[in-house]
PDB file of C-alpha atoms and ligand atoms in Angstrom:
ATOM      1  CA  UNK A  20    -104.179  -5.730  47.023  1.00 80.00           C
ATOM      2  CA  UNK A  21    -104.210  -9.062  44.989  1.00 86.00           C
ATOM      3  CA  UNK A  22    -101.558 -11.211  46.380  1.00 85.00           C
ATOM      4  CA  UNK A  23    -102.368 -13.745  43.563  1.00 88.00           C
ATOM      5  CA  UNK A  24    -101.508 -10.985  40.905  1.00 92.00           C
ATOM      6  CA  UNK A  25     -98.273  -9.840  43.100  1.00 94.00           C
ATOM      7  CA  UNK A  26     -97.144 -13.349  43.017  1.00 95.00           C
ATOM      8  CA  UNK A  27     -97.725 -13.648  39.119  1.00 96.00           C
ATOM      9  CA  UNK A  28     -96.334 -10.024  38.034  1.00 97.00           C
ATOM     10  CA  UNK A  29     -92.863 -11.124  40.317  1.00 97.00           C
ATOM     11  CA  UNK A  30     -92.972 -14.573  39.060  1.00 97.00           C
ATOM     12  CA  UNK A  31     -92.892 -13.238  35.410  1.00 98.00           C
ATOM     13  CA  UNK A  32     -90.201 -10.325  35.988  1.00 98.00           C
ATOM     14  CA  UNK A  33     -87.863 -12.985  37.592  1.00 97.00           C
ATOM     15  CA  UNK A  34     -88.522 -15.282  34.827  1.00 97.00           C
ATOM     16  CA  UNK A  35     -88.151 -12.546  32.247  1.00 97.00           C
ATOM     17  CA  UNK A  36     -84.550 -11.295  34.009  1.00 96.00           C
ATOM     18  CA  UNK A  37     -81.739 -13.269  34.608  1.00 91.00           C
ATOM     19  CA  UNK A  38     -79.178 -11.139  35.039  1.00 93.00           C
ATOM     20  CA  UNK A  39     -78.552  -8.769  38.612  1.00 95.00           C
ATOM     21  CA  UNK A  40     -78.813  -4.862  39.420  1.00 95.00           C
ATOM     22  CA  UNK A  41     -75.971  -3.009  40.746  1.00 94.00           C
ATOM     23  CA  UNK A  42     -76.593  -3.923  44.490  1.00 95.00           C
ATOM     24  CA  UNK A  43     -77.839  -7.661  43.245  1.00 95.00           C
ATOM     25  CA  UNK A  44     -74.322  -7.724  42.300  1.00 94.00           C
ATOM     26  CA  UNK A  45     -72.185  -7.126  44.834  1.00 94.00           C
ATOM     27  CA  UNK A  46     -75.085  -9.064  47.462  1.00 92.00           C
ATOM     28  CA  UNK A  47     -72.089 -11.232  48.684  1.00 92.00           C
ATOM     29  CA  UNK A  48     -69.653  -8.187  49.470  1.00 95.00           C
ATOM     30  CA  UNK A  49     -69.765  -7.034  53.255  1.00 96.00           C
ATOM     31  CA  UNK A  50     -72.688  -4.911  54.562  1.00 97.00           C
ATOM     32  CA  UNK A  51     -70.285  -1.923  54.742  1.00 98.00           C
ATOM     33  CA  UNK A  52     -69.052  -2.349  51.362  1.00 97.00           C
ATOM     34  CA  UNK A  53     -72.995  -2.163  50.983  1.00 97.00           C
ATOM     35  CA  UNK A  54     -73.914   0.849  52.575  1.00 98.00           C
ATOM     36  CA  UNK A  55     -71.195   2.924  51.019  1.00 97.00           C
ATOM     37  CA  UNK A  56     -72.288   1.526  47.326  1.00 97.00           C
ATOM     38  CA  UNK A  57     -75.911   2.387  48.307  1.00 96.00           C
ATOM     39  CA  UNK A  58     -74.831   5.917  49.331  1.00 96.00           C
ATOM     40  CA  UNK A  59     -72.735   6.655  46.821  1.00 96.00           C
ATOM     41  CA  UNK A  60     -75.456   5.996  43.935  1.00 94.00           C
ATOM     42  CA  UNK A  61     -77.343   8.315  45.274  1.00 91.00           C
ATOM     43  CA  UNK A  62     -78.089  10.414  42.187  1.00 88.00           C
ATOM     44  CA  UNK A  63     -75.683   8.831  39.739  1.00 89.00           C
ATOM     45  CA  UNK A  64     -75.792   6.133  37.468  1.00 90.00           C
ATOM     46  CA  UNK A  65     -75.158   2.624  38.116  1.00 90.00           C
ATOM     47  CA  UNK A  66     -72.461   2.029  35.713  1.00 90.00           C
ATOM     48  CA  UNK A  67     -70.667   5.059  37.755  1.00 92.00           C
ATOM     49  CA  UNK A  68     -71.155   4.108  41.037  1.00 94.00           C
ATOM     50  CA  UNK A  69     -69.308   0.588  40.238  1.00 93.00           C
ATOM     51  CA  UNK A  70     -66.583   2.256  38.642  1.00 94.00           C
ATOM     52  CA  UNK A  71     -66.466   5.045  41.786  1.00 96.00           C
ATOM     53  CA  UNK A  72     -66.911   2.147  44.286  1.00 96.00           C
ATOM     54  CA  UNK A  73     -63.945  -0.255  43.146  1.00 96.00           C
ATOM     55  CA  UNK A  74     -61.316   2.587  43.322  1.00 96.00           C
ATOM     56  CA  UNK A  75     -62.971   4.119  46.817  1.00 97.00           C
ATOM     57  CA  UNK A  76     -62.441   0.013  48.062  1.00 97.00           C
ATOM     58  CA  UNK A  77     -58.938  -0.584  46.483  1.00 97.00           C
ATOM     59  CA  UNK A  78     -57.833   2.792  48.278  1.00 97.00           C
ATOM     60  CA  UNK A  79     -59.433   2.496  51.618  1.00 97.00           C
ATOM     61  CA  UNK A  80     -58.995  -1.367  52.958  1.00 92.00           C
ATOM     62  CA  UNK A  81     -60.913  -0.885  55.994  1.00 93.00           C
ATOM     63  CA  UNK A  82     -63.531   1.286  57.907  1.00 96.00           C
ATOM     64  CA  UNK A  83     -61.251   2.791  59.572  1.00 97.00           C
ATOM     65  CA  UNK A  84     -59.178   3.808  56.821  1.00 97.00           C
ATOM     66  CA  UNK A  85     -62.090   5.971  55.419  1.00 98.00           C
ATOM     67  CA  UNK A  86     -62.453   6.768  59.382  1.00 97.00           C
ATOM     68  CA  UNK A  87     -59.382   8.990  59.071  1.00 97.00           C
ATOM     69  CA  UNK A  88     -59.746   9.903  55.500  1.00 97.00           C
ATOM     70  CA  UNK A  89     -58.348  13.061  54.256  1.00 98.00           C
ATOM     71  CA  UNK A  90     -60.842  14.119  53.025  1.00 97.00           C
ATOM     72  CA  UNK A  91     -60.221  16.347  50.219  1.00 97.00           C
ATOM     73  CA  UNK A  92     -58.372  12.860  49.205  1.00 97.00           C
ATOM     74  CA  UNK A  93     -61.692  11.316  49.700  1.00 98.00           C
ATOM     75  CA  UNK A  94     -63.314  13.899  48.049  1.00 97.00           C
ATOM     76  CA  UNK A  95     -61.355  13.562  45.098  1.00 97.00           C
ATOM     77  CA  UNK A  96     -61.491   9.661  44.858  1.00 97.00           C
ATOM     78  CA  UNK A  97     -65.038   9.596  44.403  1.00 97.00           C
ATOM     79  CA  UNK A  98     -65.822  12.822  42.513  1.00 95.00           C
ATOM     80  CA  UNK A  99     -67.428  11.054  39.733  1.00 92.00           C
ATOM     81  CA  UNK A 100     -70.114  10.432  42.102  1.00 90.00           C
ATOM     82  CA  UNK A 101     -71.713  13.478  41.769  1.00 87.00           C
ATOM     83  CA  UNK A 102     -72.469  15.718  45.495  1.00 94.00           C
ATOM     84  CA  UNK A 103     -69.089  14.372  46.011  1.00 95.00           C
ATOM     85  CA  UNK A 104     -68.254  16.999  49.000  1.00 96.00           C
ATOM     86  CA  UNK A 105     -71.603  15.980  51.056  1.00 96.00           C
ATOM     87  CA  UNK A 106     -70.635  12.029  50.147  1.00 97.00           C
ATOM     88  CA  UNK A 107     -67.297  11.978  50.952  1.00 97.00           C
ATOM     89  CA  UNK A 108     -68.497  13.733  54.234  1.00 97.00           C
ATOM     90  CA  UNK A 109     -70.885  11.775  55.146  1.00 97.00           C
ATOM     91  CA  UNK A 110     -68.948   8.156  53.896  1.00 97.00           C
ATOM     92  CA  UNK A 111     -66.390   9.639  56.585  1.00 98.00           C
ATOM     93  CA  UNK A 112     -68.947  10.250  59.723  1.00 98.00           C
ATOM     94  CA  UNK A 113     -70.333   7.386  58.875  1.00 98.00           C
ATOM     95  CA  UNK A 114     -67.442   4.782  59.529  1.00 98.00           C
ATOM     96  CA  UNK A 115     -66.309   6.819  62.224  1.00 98.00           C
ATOM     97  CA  UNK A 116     -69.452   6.746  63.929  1.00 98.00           C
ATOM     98  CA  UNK A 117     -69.492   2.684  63.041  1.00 98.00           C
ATOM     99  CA  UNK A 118     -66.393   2.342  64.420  1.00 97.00           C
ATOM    100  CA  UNK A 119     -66.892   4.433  67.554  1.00 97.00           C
ATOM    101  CA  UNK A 120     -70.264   3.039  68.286  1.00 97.00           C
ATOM    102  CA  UNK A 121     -70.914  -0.245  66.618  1.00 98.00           C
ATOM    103  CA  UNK A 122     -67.810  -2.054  66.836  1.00 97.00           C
ATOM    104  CA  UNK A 123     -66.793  -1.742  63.154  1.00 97.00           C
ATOM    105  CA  UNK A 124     -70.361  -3.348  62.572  1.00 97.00           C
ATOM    106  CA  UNK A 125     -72.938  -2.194  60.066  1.00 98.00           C
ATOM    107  CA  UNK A 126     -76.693  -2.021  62.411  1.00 98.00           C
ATOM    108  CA  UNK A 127     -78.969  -4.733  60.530  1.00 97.00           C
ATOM    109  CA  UNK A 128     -82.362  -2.536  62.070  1.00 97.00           C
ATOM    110  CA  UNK A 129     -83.907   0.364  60.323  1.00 97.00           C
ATOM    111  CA  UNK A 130     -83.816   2.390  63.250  1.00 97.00           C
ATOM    112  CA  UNK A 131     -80.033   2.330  64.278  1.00 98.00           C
ATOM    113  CA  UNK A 132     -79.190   2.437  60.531  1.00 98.00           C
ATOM    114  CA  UNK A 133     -81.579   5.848  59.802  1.00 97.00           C
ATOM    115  CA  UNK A 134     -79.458   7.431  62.911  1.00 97.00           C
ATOM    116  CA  UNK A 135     -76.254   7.619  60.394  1.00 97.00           C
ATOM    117  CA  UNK A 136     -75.804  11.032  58.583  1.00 94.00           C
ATOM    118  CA  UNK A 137     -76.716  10.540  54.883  1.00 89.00           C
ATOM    119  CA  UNK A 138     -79.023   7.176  55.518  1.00 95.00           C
ATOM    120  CA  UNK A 139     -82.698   7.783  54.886  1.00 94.00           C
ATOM    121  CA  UNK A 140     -85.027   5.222  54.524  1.00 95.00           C
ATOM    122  CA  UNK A 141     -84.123   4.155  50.753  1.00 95.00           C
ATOM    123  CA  UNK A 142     -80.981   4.078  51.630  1.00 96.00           C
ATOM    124  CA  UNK A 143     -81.821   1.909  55.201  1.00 97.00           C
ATOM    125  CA  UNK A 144     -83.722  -0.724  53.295  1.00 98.00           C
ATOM    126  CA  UNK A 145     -81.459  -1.128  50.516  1.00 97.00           C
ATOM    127  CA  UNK A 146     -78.470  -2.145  52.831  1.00 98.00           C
ATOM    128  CA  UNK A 147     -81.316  -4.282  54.913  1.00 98.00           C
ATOM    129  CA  UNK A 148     -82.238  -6.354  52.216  1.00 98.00           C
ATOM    130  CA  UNK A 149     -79.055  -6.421  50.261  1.00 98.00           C
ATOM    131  CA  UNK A 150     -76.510  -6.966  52.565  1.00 97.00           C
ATOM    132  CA  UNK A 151     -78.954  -8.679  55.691  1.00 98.00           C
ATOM    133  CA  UNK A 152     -81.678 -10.022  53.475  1.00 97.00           C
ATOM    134  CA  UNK A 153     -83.901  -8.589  55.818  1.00 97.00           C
ATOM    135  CA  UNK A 154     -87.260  -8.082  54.397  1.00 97.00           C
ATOM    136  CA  UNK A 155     -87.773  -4.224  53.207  1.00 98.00           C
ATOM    137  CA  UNK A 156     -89.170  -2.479  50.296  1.00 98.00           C
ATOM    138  CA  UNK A 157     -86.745   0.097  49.195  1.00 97.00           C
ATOM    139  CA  UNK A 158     -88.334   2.584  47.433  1.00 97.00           C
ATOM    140  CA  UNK A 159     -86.175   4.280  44.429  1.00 96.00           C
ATOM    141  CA  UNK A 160     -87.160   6.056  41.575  1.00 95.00           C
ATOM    142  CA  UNK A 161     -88.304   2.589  39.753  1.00 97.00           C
ATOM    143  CA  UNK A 162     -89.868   0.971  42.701  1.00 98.00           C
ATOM    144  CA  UNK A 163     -91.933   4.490  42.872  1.00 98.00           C
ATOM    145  CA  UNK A 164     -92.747   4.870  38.910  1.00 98.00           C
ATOM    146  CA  UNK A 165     -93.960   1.488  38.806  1.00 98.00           C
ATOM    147  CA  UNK A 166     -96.025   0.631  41.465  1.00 98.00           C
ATOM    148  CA  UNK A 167     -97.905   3.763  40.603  1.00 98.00           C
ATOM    149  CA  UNK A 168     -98.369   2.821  36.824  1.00 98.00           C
ATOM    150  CA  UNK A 169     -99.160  -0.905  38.310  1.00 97.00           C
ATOM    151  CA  UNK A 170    -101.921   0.831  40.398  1.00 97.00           C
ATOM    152  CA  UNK A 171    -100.536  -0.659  43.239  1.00 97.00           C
ATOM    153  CA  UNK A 172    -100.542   2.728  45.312  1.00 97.00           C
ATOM    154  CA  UNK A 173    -101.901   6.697  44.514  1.00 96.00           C
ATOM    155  CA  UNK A 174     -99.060   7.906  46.601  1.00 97.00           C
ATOM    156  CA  UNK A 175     -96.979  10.275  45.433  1.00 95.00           C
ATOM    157  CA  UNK A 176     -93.801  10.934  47.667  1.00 96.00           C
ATOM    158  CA  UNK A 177     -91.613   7.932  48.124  1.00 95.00           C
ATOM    159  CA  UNK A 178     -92.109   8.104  51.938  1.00 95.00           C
ATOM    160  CA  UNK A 179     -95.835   7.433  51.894  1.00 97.00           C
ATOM    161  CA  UNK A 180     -95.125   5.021  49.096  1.00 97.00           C
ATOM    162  CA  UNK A 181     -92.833   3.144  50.868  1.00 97.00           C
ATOM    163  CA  UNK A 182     -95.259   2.826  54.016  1.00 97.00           C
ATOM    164  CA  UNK A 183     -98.425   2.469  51.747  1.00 97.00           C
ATOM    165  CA  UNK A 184     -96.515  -0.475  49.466  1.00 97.00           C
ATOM    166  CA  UNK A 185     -95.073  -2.019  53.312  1.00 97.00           C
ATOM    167  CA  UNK A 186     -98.891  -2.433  54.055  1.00 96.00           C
ATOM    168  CA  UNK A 187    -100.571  -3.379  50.939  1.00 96.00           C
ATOM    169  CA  UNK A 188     -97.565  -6.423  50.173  1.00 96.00           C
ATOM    170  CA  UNK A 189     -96.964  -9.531  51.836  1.00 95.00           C
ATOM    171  CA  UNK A 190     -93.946  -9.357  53.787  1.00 96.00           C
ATOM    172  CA  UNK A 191     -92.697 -12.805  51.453  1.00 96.00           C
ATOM    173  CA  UNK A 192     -92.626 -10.264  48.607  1.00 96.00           C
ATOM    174  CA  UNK A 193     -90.679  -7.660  49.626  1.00 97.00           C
ATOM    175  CA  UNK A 194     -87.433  -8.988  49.141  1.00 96.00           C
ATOM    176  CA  UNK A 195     -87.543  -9.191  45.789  1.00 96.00           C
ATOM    177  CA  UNK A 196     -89.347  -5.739  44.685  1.00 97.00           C
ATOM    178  CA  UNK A 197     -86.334  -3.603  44.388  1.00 98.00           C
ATOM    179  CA  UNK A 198     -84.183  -6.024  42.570  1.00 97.00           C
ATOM    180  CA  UNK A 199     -86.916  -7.225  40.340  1.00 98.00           C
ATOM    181  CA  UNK A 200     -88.664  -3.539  39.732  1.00 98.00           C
ATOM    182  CA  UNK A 201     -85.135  -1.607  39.286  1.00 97.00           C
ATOM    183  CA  UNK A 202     -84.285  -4.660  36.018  1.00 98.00           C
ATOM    184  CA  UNK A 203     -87.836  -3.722  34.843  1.00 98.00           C
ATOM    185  CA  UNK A 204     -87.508   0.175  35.010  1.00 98.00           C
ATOM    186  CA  UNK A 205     -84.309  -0.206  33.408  1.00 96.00           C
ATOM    187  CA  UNK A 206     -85.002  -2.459  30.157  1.00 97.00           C
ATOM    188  CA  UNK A 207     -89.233  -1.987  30.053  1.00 98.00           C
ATOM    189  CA  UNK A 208     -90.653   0.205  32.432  1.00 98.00           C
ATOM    190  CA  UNK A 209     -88.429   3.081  31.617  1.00 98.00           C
ATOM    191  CA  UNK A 210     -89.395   6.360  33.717  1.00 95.00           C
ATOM    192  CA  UNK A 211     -90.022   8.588  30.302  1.00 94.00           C
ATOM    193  CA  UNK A 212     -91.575   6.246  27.911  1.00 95.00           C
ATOM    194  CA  UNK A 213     -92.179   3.072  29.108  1.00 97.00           C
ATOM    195  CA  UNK A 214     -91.636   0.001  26.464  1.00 98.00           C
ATOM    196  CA  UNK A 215     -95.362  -1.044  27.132  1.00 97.00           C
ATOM    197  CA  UNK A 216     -95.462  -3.214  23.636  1.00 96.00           C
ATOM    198  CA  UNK A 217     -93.079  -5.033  24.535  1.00 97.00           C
ATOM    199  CA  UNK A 218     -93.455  -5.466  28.634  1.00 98.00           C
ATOM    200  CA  UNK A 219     -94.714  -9.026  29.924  1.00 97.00           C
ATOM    201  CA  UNK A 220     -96.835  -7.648  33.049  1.00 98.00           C
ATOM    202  CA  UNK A 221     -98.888  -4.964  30.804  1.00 97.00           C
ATOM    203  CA  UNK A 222    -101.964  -7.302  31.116  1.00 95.00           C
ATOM    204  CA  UNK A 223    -101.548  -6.355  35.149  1.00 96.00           C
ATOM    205  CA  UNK A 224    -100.696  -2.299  34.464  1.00 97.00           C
ATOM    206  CA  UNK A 225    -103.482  -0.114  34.930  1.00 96.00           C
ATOM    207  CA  UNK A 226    -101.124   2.577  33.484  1.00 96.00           C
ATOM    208  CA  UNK A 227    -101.713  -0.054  30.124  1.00 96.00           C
ATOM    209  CA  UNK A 228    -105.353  -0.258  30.448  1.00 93.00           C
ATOM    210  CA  UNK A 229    -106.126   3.248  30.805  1.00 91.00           C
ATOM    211  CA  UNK A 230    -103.677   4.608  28.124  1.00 90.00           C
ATOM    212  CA  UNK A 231    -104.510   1.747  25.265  1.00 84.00           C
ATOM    213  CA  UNK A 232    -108.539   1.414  26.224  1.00 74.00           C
ATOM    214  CA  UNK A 233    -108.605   5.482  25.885  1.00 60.00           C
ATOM    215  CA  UNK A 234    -106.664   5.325  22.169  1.00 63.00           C
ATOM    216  CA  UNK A 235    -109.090   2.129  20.900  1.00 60.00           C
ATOM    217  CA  UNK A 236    -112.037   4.452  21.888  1.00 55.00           C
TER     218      UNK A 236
HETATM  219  S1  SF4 B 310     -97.233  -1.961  30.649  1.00 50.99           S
HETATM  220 FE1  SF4 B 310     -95.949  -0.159  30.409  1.00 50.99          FE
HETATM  221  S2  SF4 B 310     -96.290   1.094  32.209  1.00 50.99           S
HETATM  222 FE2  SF4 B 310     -97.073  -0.966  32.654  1.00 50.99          FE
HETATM  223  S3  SF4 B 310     -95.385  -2.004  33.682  1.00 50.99           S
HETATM  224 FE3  SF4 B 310     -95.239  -2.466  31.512  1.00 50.99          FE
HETATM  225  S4  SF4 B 310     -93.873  -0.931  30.644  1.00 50.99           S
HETATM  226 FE4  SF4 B 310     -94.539  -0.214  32.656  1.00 50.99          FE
END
């Protein structure tokens, strides 16, 4: 892949947003506070997993708090989460299993962190770059709609994605893809009908090229 594009399609996005995504928000909060937010938006909407995460924190202080959850109590305090009964199950394994085998300590490598029930690989690199600023490419549904429409891979499940974009990018880029393509899929990129009239990369989207060179023929 062109680096030299890579570096110019970033360096636009981050001039083009200023503000943060959910997770770029709450970058300074503890890597457990982390994890949990990255588990809990698991197939809900951002606005609702800030909302769901505030009153889950301002119940349970501490890991082991949630450790000895009740949990239909948990259950209910973060049933706007959607798959509430698998999250509030898993939320409570996991600190238990932090605080029986990690010291109260959230693993900073993808391989302890994958061992926790409910942590795949999105949600693995998401707490690795936003709460260790480890470099990682977490691939979520925006990461995943536009590299494809960017050409960048012909992938199509977010596993081989994720490995495919991890050997195609720079390592000094991939930081900054999930924050930067999660603003974009949000305001531009959207996953239905992208803005593409309006989106400062399209001169770098083959998704552009094909679909505006086949309507001027
Ligand atoms: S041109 Fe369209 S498809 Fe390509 S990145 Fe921009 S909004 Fe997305």
């Amino acid at each position: 892949m062109n680096q030299i594009k890579v570096d110019e399609i970033l360096s636009i996005l981050r001039k083009s947003y200023k503000k943060k995504s959910m997770l770029g928000s709450i970058k300074k909060k503890s890597p457990f506070y982390i994890l949990i937010s990255t588990i809990l938006s698991i197939r809900n909407r951002d606005e609702n997993t800030i909302k769901v995460v505030k009153n889950l924190f301002s119940k349970y202080k501490s890991i082991k708090s949630l450790a000895n959850a009740n949990i239909k109590d948990l259950e209910r305090t973060i049933k706007k989460s959607g798959f509430y009964k698998i999250k509030a199950k898993r939320i409570k394994e996991v600190s238990r299993i932090l605080l029986e085998e990690y010291n109260g300590q959230v693993p900073n490598t993808l391989e302890e962190l994958i061992k926790l029930p409910g942590v795949g690989p999105k949600v693995a690199a998401c707490t690795l770059v936003y709460a260790f600023n480890e470099e990682e490419i977490p691939v979520d549904i925006h990461v995943e709609v536009i590299s494809k429409r960017l050409g960048w891979t012909e992938e199509k499940t977010a596993n081989k994605i994720w490995v495919d974009l991890k050997n195609k990018l720079h390592k000094k880029y991939w930081l900054y893809i999930n924050e930067l393509f999660v603003l974009h899929g949000k305001e531009i990129c959207l996953t239905r009908s992208p803005k593409c009239n309006i989106c400062p990369i399209s001169i770098h989207c083959s998704y552009y090229s094909d679909t505006y060179s086949l309507k001027s023929k």
